[in-house]
CSV table of C-alpha atoms in Angstrom, one decimal:
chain,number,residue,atom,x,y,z
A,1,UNK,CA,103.4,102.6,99.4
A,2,UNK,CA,106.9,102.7,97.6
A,3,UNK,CA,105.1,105.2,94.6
A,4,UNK,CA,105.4,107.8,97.2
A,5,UNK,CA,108.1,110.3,98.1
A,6,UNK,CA,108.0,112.2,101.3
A,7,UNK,CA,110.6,114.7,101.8
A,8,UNK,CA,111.6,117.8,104.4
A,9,UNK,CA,111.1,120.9,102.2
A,10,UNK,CA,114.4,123.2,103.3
A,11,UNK,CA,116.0,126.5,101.8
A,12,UNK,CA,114.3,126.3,98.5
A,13,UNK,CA,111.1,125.3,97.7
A,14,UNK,CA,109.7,124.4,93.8
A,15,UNK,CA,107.1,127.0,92.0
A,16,UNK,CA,105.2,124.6,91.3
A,17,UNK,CA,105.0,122.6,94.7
A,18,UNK,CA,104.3,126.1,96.3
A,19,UNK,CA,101.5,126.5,94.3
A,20,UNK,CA,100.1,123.1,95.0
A,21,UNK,CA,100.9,123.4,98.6
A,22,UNK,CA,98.7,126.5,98.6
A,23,UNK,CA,95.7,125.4,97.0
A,24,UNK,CA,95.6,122.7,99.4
A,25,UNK,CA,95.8,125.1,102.5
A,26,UNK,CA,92.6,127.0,100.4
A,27,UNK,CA,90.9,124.1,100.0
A,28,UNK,CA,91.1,121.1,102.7
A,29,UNK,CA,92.4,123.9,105.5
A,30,UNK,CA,89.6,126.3,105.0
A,31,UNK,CA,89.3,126.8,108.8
A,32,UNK,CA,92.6,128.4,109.4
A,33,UNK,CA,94.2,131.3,109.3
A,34,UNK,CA,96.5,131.2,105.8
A,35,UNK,CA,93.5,130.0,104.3
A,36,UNK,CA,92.3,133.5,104.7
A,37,UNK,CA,95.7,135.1,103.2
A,38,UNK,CA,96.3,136.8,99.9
A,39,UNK,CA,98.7,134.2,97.3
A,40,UNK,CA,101.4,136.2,97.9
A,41,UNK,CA,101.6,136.7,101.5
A,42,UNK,CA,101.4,132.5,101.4
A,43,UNK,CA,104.2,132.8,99.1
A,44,UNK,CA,106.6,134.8,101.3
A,45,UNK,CA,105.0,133.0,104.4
A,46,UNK,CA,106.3,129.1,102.6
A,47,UNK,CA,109.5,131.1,101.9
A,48,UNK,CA,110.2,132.1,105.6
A,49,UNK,CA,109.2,128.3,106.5
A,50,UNK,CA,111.2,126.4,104.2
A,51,UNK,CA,114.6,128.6,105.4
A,52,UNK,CA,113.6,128.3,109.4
A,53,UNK,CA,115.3,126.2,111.7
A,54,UNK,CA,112.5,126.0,114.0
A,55,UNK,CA,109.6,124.7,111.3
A,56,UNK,CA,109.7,121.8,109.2
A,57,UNK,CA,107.5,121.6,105.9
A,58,UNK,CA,106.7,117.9,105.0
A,59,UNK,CA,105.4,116.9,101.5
A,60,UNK,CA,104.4,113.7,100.1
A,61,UNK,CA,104.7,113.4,96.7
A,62,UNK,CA,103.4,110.8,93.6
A,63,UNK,CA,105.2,111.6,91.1
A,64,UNK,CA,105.6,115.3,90.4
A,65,UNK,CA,102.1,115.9,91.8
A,66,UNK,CA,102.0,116.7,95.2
A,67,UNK,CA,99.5,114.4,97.5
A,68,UNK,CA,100.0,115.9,101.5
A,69,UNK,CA,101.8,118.7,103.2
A,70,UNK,CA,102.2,119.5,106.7
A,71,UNK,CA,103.4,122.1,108.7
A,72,UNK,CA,105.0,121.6,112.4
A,73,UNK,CA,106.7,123.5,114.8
A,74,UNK,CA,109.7,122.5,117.6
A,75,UNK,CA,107.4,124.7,119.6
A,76,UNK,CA,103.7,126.6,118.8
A,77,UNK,CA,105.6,130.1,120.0
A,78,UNK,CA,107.4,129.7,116.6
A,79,UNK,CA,104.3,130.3,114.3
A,80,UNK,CA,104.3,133.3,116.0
A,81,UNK,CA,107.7,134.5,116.4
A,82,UNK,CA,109.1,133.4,112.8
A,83,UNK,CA,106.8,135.4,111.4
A,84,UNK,CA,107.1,138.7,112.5
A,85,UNK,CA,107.9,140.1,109.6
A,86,UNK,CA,104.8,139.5,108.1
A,87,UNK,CA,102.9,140.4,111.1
A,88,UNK,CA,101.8,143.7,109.4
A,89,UNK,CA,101.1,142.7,106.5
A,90,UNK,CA,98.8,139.5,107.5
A,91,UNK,CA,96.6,141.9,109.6
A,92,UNK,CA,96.4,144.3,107.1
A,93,UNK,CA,95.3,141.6,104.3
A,94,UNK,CA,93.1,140.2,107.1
A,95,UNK,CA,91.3,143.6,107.8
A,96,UNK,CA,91.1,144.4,103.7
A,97,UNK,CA,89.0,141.0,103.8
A,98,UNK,CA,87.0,141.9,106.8
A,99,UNK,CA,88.5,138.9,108.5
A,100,UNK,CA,87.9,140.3,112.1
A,101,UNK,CA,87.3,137.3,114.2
A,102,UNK,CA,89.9,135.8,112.3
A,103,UNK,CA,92.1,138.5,113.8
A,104,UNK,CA,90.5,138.2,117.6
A,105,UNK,CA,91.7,134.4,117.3
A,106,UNK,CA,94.9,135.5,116.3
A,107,UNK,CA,95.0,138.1,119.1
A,108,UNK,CA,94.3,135.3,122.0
A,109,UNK,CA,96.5,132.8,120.6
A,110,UNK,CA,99.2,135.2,120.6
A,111,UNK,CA,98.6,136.0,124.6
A,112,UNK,CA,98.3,132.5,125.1
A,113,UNK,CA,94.4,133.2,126.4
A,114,UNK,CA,93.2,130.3,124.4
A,115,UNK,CA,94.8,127.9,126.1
A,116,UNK,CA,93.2,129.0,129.9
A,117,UNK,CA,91.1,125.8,130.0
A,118,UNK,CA,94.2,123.4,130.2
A,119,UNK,CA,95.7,122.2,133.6
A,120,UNK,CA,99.3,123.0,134.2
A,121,UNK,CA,100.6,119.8,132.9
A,122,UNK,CA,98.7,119.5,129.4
A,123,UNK,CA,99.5,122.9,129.4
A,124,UNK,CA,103.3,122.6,129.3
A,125,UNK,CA,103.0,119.7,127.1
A,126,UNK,CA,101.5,121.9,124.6
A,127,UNK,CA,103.4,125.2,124.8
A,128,UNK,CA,107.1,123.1,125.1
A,129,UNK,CA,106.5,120.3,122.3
A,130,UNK,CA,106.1,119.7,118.7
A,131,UNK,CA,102.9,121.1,117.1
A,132,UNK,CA,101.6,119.5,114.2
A,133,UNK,CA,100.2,122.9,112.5
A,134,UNK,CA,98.7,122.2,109.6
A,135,UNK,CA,98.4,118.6,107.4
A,136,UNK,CA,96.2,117.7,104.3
A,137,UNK,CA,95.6,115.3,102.3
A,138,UNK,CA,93.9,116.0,98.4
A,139,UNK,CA,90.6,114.6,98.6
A,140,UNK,CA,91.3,111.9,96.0
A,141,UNK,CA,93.4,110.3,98.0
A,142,UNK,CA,91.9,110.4,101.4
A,143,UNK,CA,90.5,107.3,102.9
A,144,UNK,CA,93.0,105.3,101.2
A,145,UNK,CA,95.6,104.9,104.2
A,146,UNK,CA,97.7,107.9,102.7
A,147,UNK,CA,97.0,110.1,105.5
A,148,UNK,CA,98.1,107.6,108.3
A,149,UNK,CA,101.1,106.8,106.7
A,150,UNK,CA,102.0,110.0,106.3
A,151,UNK,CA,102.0,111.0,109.8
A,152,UNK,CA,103.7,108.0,110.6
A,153,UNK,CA,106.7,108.6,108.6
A,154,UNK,CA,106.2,111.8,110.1
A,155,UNK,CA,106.3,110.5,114.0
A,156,UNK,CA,108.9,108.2,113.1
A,157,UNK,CA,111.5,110.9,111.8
A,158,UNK,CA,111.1,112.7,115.3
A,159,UNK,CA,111.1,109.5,117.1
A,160,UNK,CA,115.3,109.8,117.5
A,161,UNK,CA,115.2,113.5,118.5
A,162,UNK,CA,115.1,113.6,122.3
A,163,UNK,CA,114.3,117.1,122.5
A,164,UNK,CA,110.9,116.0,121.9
A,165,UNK,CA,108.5,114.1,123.8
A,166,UNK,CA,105.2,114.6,122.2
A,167,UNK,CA,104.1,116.1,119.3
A,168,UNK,CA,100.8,117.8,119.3
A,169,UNK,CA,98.3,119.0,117.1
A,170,UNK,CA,94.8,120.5,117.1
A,171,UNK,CA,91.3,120.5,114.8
A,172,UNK,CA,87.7,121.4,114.2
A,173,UNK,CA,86.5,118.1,112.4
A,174,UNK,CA,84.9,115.2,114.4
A,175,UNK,CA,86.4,113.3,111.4
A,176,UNK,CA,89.7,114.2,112.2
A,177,UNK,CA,89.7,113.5,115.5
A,178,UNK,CA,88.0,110.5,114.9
A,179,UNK,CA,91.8,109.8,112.5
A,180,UNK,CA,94.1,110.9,114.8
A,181,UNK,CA,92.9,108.7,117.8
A,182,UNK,CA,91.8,105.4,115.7
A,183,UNK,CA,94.6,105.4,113.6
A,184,UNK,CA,97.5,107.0,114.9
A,185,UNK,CA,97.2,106.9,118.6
A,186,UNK,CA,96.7,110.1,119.6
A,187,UNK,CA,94.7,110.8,122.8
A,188,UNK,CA,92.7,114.0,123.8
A,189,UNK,CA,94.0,116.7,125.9
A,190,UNK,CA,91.6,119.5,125.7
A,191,UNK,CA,90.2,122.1,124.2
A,192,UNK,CA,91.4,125.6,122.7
A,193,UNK,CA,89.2,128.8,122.8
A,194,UNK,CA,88.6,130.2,119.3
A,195,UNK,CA,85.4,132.3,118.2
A,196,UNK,CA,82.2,130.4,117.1
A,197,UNK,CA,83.9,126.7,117.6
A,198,UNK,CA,86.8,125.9,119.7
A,199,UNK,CA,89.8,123.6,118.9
A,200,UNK,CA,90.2,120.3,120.1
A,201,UNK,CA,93.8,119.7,121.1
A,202,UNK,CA,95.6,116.0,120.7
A,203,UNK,CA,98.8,114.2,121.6
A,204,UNK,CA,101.3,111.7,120.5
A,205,UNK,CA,104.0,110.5,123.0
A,206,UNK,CA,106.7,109.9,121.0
């Protein structure tokens, strides 16, 4: 797939590849949290990610138009604690919307109480390895391979880090799953509390 470009975003992202990145998160992430987030809270939030040493932004591109992103984490205690700055402000946008069990989620992931049904050793490898936060794909170029070979360039830049010994990543969609374990090797840990539906959280060893 030589037509297309992946690259780390760092210390500057494009306009345009901001906006593109964002009405990705609104459309294929719908589920999560910056999905819920005013433009130009997701403007400042891509701002704080792109110039963090803890976060890494991936894009694939073809072209100028922009195909994937996703958003991981040396740790998932760093899409808490990189953020704080716009801690106020996301709970007040969230509250303007009426987003309150949007908020409760965020309240139990920040005291960890969503992850209570994990045994002590999936538990570590979740709170002290890589978390694949956020990835998608545009929708007219899913099931055409272009999401598995994203996250395997992706798995393959961390694969000389030794800091890292899995990378981890959570979802809603039985689809997804279905993805991460068929065709990138994943396997199943557990599950994460969240209201209504709860997360299902996967692993790579890397």
């Amino acid at each position: 797939m030589e037509e297309y470009k992946i690259k780390i975003q760092k210390n500057k992202i494009d306009f345009n590849i901001k906006n593109q990145i964002i009405e990705l998160i609104k459309k294929e992430n719908r589920e999560s949290i910056l999905s819920n987030l005013s433009d130009k809270i997701l403007f400042e939030y891509l701002d704080i990610v792109v110039n963090s040493k803890f976060i890494y932004l991936f894009t694939l591109k073809k072209e100028n138009s922009l195909v994937a992103y996703a958003l991981l984490s040396n740790k998932p205690s760093y899409l808490i604690s990189e953020f704080s700055q716009l801690k106020t402000k996301i709970i007040l946008n969230l509250i303007l919307k009426f987003k309150f069990f949007t908020i409760f989620n965020l309240i139990i992931s920040f005291f960890k109480i969503d992850l209570i049904k994990l045994d002590k050793k999936n538990l570590k490898i979740v709170s002290e390895n890589l978390n694949l936060n956020l990835i998608a794909v545009k929708e007219i170029f899913q099931s055409k391979g272009v999401g598995s070979y994203f996250i395997k360039n992706i798995l393959d830049h961390f694969k000389d880090k030794s800091e890292f010994e899995y990378i981890t990543c959570e979802t809603y969609r039985k689809r997804a799953i279905n993805f991460y374990v068929e065709k990138c090797n994943f396997v199943i840990l557990g599950k994460k509390l969240r209201i209504f539906k709860n997360l299902t959280i996967l692993s790579y060893k890397i």
